[in-house]
Tab-separated table of C-alpha atoms in Angstrom:
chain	number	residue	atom	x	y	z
A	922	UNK	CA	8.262	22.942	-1.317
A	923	UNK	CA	10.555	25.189	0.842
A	924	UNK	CA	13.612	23.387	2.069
A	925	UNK	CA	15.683	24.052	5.142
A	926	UNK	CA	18.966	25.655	4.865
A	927	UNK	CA	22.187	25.298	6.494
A	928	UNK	CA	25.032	27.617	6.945
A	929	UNK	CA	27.793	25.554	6.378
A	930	UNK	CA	26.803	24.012	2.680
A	931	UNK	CA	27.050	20.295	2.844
A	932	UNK	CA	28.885	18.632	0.596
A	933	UNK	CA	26.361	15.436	-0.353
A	934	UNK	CA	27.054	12.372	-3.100
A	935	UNK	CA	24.053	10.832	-4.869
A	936	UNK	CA	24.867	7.608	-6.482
A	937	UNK	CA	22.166	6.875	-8.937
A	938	UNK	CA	20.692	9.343	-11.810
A	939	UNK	CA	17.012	8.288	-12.366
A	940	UNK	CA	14.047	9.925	-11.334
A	941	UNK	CA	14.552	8.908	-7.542
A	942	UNK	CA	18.616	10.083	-7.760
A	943	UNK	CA	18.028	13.367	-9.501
A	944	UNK	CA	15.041	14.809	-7.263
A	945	UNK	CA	16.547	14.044	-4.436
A	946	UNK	CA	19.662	16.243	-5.738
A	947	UNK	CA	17.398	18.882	-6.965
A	948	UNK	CA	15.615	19.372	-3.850
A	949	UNK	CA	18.897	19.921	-2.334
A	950	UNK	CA	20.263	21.892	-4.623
A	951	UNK	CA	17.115	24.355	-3.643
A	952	UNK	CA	18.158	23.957	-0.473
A	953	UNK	CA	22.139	25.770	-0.776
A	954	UNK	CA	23.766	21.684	-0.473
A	955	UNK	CA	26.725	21.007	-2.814
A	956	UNK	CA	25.308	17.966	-4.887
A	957	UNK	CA	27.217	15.345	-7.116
A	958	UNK	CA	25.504	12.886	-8.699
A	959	UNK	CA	27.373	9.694	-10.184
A	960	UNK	CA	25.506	8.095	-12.589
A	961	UNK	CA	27.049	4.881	-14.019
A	962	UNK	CA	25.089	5.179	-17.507
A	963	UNK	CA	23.080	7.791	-18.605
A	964	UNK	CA	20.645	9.971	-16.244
A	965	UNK	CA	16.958	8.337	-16.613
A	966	UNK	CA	17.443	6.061	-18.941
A	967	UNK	CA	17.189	2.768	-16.504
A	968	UNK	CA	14.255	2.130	-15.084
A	969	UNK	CA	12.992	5.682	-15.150
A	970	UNK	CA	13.011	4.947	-18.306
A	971	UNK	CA	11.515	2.348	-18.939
A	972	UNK	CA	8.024	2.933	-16.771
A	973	UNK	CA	5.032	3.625	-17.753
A	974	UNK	CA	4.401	6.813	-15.508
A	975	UNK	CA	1.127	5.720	-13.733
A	976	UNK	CA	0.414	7.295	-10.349
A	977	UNK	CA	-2.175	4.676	-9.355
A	978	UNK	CA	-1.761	4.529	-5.891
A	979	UNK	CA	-5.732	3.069	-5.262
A	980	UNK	CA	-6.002	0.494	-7.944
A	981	UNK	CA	-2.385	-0.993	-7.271
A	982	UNK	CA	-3.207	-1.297	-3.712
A	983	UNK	CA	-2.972	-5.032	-2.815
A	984	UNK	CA	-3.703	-7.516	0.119
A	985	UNK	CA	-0.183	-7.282	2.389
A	986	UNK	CA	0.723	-4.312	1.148
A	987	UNK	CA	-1.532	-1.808	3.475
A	988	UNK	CA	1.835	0.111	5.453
A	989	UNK	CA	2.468	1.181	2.162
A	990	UNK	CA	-0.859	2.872	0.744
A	991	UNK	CA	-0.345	6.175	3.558
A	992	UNK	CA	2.995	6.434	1.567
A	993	UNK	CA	1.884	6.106	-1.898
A	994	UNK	CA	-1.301	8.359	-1.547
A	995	UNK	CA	0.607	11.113	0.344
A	996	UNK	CA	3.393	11.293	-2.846
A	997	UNK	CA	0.562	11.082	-5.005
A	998	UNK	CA	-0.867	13.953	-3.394
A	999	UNK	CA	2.420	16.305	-4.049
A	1000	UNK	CA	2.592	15.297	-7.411
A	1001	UNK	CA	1.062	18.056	-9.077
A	1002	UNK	CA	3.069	20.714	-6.593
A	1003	UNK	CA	5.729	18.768	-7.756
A	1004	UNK	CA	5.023	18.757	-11.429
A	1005	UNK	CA	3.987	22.761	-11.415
A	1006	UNK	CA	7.071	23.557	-9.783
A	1007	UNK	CA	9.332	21.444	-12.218
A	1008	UNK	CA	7.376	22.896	-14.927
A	1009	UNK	CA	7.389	26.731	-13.757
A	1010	UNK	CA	11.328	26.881	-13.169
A	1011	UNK	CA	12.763	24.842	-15.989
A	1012	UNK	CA	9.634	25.643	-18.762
A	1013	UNK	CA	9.286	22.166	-19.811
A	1014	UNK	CA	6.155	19.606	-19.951
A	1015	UNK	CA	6.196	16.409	-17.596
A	1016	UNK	CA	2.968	15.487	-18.911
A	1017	UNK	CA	0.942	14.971	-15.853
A	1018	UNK	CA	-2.854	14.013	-16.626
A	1019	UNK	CA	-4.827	13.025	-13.933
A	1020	UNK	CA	-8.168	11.734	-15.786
A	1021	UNK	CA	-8.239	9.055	-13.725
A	1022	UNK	CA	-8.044	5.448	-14.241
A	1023	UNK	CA	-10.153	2.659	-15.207
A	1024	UNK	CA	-9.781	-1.431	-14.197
A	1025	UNK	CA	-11.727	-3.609	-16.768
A	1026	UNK	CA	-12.965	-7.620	-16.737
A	1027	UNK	CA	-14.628	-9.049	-19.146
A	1028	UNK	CA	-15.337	-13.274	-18.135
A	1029	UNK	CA	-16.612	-13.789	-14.820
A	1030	UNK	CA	-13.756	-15.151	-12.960
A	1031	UNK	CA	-12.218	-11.873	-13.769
A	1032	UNK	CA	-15.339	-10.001	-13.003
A	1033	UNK	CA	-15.294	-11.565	-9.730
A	1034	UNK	CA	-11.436	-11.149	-8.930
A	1035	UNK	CA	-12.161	-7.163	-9.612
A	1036	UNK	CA	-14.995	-7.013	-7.381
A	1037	UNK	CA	-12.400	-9.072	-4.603
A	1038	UNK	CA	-10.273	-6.458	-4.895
A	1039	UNK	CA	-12.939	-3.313	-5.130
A	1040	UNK	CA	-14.060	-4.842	-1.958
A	1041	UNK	CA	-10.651	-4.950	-0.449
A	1042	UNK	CA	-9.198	-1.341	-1.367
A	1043	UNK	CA	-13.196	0.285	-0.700
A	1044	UNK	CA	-12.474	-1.040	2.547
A	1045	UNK	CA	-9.014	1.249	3.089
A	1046	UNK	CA	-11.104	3.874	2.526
A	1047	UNK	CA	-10.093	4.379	-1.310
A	1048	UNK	CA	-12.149	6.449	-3.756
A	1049	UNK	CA	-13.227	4.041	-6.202
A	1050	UNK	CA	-16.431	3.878	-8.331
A	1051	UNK	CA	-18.033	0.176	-9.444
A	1052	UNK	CA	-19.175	0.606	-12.996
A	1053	UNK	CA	-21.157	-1.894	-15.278
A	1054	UNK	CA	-19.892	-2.940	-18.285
A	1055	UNK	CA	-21.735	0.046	-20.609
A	1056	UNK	CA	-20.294	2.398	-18.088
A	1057	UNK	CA	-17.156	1.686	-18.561
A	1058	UNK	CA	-17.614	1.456	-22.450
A	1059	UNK	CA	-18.674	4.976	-22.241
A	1060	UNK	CA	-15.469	6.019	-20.603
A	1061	UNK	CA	-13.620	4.206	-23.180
A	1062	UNK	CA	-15.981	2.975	-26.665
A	1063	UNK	CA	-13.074	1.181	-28.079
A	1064	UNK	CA	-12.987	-1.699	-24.927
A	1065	UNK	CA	-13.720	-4.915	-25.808
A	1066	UNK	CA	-17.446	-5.312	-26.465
A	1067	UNK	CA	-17.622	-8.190	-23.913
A	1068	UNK	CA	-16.499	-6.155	-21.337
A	1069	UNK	CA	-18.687	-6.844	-18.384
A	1070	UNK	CA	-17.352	-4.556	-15.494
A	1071	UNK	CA	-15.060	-1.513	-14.173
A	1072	UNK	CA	-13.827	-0.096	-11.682
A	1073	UNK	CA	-12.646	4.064	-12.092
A	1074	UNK	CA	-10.550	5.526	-9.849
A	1075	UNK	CA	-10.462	9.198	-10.238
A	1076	UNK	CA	-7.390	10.296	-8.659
A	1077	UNK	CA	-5.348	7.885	-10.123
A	1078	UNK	CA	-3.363	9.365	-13.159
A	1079	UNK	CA	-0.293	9.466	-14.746
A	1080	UNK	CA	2.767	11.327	-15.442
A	1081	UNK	CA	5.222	11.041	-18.640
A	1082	UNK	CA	8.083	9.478	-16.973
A	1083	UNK	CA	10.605	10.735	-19.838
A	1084	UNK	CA	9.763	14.169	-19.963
A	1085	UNK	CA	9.767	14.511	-16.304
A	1086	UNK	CA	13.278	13.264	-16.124
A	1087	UNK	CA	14.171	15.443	-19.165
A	1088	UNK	CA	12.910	18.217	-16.936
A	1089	UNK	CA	15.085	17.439	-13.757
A	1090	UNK	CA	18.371	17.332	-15.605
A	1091	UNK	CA	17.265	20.630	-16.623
A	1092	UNK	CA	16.473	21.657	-12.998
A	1093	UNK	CA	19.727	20.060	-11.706
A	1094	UNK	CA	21.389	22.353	-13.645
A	1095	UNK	CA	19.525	25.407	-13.399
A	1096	UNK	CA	20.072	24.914	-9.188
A	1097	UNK	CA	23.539	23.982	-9.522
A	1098	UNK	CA	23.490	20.480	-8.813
A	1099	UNK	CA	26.326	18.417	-10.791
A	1100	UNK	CA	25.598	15.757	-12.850
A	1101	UNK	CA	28.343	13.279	-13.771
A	1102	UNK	CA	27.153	10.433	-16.354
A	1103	UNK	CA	29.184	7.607	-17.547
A	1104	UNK	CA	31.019	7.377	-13.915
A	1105	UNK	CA	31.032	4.490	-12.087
A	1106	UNK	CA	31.139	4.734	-8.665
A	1107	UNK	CA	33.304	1.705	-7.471
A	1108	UNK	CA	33.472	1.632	-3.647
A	1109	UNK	CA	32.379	3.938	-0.886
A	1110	UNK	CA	35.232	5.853	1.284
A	1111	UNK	CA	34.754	4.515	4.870
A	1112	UNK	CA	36.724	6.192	7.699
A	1113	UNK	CA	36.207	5.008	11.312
A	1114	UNK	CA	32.805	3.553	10.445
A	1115	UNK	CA	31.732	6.279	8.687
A	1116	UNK	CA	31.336	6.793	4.865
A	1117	UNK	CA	33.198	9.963	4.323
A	1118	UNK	CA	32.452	10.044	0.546
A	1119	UNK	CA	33.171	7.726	-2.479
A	1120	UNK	CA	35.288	6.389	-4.598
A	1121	UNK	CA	35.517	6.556	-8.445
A	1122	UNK	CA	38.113	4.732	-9.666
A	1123	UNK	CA	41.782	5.728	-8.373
A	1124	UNK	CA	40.109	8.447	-6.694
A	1125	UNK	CA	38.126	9.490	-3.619
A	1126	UNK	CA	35.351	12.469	-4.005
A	1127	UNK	CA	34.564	13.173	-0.411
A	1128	UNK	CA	31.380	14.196	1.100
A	1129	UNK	CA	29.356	14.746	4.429
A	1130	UNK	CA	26.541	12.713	2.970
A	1131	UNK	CA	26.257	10.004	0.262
A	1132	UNK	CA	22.951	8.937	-0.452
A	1133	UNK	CA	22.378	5.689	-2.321
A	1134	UNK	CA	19.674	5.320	-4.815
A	1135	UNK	CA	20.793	3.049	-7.176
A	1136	UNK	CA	17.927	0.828	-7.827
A	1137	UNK	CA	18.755	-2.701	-8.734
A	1138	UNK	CA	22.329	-2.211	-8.744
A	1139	UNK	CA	22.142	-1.114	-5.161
A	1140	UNK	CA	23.510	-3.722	-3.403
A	1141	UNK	CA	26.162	-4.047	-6.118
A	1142	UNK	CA	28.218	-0.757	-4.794
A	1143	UNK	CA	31.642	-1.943	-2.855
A	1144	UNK	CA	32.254	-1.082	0.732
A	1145	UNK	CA	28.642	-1.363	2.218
A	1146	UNK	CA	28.501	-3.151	5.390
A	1147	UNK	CA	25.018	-4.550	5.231
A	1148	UNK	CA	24.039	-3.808	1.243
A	1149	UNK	CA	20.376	-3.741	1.055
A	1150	UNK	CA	18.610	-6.531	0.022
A	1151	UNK	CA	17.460	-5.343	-3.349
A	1152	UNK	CA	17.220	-7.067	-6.676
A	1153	UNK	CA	16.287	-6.734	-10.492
A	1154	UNK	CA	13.007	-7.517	-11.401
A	1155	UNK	CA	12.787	-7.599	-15.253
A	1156	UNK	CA	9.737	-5.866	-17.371
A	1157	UNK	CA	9.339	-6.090	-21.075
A	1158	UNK	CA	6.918	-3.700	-22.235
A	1159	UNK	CA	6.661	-2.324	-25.488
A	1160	UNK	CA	4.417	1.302	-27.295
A	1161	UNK	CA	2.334	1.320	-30.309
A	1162	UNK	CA	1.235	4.560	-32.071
A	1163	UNK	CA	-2.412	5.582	-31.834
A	1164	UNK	CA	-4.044	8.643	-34.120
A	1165	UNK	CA	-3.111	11.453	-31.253
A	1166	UNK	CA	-6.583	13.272	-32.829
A	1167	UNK	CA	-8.550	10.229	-32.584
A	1168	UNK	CA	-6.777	7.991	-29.918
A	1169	UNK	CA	-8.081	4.110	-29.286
A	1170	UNK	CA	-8.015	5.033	-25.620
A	1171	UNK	CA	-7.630	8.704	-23.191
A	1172	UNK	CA	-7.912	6.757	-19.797
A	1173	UNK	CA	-4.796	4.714	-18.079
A	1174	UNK	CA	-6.499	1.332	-18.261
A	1175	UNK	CA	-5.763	-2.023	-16.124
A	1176	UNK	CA	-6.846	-5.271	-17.874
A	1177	UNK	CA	-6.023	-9.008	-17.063
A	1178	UNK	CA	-2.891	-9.496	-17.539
A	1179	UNK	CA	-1.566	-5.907	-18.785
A	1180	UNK	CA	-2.193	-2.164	-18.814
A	1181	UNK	CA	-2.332	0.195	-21.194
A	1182	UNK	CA	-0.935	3.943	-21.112
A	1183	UNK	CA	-2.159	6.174	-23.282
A	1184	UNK	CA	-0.165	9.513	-24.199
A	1185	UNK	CA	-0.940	13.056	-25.304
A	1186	UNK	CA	1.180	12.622	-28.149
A	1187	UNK	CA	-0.480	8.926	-29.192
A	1188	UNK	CA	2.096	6.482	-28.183
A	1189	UNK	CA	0.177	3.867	-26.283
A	1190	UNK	CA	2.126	2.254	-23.566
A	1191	UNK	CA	1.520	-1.565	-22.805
A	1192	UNK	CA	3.413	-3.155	-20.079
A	1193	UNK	CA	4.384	-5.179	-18.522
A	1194	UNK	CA	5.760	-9.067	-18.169
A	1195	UNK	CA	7.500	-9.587	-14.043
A	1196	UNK	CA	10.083	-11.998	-14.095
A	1197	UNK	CA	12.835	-13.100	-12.049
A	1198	UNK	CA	15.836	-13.341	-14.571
A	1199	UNK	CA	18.657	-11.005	-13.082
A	1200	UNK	CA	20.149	-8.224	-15.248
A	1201	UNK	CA	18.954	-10.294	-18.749
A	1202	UNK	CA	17.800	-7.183	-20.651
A	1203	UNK	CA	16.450	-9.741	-23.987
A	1204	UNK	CA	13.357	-9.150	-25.194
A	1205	UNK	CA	11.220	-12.579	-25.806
A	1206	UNK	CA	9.111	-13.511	-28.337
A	1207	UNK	CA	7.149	-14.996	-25.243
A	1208	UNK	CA	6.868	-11.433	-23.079
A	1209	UNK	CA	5.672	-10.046	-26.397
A	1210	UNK	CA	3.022	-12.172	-26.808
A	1211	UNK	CA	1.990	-11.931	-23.433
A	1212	UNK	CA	1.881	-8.869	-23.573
A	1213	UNK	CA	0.085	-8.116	-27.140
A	1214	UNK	CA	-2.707	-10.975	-26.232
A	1215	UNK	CA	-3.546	-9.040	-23.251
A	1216	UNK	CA	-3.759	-5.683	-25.079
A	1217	UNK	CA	-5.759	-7.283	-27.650
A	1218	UNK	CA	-8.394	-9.044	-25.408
A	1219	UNK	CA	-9.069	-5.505	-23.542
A	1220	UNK	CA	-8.710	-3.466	-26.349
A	1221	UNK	CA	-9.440	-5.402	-29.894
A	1222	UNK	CA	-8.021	-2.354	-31.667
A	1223	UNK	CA	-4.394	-2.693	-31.059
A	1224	UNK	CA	-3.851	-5.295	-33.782
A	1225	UNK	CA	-3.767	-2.271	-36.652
A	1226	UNK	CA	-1.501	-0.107	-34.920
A	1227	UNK	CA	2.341	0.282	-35.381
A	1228	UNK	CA	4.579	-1.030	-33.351
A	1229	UNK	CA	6.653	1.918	-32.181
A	1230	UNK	CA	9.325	0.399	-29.272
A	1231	UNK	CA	9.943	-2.333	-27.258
A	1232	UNK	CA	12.275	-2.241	-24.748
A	1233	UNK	CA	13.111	-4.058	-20.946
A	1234	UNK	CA	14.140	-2.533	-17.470
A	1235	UNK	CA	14.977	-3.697	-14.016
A	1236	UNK	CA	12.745	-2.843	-11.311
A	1237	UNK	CA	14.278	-2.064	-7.617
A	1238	UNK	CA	12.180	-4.880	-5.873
A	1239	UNK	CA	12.451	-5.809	-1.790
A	1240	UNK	CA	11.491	-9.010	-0.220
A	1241	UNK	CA	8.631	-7.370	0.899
A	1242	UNK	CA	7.952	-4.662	-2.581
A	1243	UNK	CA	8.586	-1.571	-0.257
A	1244	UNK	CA	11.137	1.113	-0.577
A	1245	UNK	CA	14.091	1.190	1.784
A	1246	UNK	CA	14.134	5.059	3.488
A	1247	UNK	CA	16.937	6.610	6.006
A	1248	UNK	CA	19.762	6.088	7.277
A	1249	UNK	CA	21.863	2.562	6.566
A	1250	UNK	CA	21.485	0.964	9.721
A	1251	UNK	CA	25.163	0.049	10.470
A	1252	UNK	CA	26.993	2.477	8.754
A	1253	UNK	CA	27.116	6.080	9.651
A	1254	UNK	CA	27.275	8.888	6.922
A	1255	UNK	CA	24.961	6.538	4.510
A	1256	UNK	CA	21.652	7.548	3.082
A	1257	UNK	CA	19.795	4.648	1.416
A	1258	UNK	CA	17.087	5.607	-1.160
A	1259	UNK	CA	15.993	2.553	-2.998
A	1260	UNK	CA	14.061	-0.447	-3.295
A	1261	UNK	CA	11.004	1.448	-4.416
A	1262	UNK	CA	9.757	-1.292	-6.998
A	1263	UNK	CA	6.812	-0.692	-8.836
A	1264	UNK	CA	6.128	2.897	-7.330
A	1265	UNK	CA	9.511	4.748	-8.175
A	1266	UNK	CA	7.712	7.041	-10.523
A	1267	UNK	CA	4.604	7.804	-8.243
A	1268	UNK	CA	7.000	7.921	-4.943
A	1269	UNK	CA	9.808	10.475	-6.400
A	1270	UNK	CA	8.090	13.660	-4.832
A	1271	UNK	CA	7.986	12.251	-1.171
A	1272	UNK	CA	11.195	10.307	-1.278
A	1273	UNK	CA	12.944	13.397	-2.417
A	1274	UNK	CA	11.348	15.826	0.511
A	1275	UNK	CA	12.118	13.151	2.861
A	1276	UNK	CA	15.331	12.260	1.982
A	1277	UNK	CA	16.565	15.960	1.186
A	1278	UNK	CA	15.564	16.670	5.040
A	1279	UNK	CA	17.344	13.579	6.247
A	1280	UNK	CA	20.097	14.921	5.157
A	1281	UNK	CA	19.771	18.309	6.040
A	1282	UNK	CA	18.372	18.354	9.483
A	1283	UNK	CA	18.695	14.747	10.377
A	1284	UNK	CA	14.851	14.217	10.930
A	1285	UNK	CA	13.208	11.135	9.400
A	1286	UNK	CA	9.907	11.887	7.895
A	1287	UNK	CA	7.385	10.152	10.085
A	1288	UNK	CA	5.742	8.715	6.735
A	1289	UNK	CA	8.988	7.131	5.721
A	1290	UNK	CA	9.810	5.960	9.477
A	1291	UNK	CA	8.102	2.551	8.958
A	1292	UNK	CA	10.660	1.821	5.676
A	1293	UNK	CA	14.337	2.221	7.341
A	1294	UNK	CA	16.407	-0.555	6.414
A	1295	UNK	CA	16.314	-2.265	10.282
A	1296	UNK	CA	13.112	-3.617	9.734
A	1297	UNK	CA	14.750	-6.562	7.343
A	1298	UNK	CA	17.746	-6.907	10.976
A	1299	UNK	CA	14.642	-7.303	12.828
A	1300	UNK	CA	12.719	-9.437	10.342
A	1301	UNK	CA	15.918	-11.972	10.673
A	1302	UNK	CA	16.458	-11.501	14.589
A	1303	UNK	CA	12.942	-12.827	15.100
């Protein structure tokens, strides 16, 4: 993507270094701005992490949730730009495949629940093929033999979440954007009702623009006037090792109850348990059970292979499981980038053109106008 550029380089703070945090700065960067970005722990190792990648914005669509589909198909849509571009100036993998993704159901409640929600997303005008239950054991010949039905959705992929963040530190530094790890940012420096950069400690790094994209710990960073209503929702997932010559499964696969991810390398992905438990990072014998039953029932063949890792993170999640885009709304000088969820992995390459030309030219995106954080002042005026 070509950026805009300014003539006098502004000075812009990102708070947060995942995925979200680090594209935003890279795009940028491009773009001639003098980026920090202040990232408490390490860069990508929250809940960029610890997702699974998938960049299923037609199977995950859901009843309620239709504002948000125009969203997640259009930064669907840029992600391989976005991945060839990442790839081409830092020469390193993000491990998009986009083979497309299959929803399986095996006893016929779930059989009809899948063809409730075929119904639903064929009607928003979603690609989505109904398969039989031999179809979709010829996509996959290692499904459960009771499998009864499918659903494939062929531009529904996925992208190696790790790599990809490997890759933007790697681009952050290649287009001079600053990286700070290990730095807590404790308070934001507010001048005359305007944030005029922020503050780390005993001292004050100031800027023309601080964008926040934090995730869960969003509304946890001092000296907001309104901090956005976003909290942790925990995942347990866990990665067993398949044969990477003769992998159990080469599809992204959505059963009852779990999905499974399946790698070029052989690490198969299953995730992943939603629960409403704060910043409690434990693992539980009951999340892993969950989770392993599920796997089993779709996909009889997990119970032979290794357990590689098992691990928790916190998703960003908003009362209503959208992102909050643009400006803050009472507090001039603030970006807000956060909230996204779910979809941080599949919205990264539009939240980071948007956001990057927020900043620059003050224009809000029309596809991230219906996501500013007034709709929650108007949700509680009415």
């Amino acid at each position: 993507m070509t950026m805009p550029t300014m003539k006098d380089k502004p000075r812009v703070a990102i708070i947060g270094g995942g995925i979200i945090g680090m594209a935003i700065g890279w795009r940028l960067a491009q773009a001639g701005a003098s980026v920090d970005i202040f990232e408490r722990g390490q860069a990508g190792q929250g809940a960029t992490r610890a997702a699974a990648g998938m960049l299923a914005a037609g199977v995950e669509a859901e009843p309620g949730e239709q504002s948000l589909l125009p969203l997640c198909l259009e930064s669907q849509a840029r992600w391989p730009g976005f991945a060839q571009e990442l790839e081409a100036l830092t020469g390193l993998p993000v491990g998009l495949r986009q083979q497309g993704t299959l929803v399986v159901a095996s006893t016929r409640d779930e059989v009809e629940l899948l063809r409730t929600n075929y119904e639903f997303q064929r009607g928003l005008g979603l690609d989505l093929v109904w398969l039989t239950g031999a179809a979709a054991k010829e996509k996959e010949p290692f499904l459960n033999p009771r499998t009864a039905a499918g659903v494939f959705s062929a531009r529904d992929g996925q992208v190696d979440n790790r790599l990809a963040s490997a890759a933007l530190r790697v681009a952050l530094e290649k287009t001079g954007a600053r990286l700070h790890e290990g730095l807590e940012v404790t308070g934001l420096d507010v001048q005359g009702g305007r944030v005029t950069g922020v503050v780390l400690g005993d001292r004050v790094v100031a800027a023309d623009q601080v964008v926040l994209a934090a995730g869960a710990w969003s509304r946890l960073i001092p000296g907001q006037a309104s901090p956005p209503p976003v909290r942790p929702v925990k995942g347990q997932m866990m990665s067993l090792s398949m044969d990477p010559a003769n992998p159990l499964l080469t599809h992204v696969v959505w059963a009852p109850k779990c999905y499974l991810v399946p790698r070029a390398d052989g690490t198969l992905i299953i995730g992943a348990t939603t629960e409403e438990k704060g910043f409690d990072s434990q693992m539980t014998a009951g999340g892993v059970l969950a989770l392993l039953d599920a796997a089993w029932r779709a996909l009889p063949g997990v119970e032979d292979l290794p357990v590689k890792e098992m691990w928790t993170g916190f998703r960003p999640g908003c009362r209503d499981d959208a992102p909050i885009l643009g400006p803050a709304s009472d507090l001039d000088g603030l970006i807000l980038a956060t909230g996204h969820h779910r979809n941080g992995i599949l919205l990264a390459p539009l939240t980071a053109d948007a956001i990057a030309d927020l900043v620059l030219t003050g224009r809000i995106d029309p596809h991230i106008a219906p996501f500013g954080a007034g709709r929650f002042n108007a949700a509680r005026a009415a």
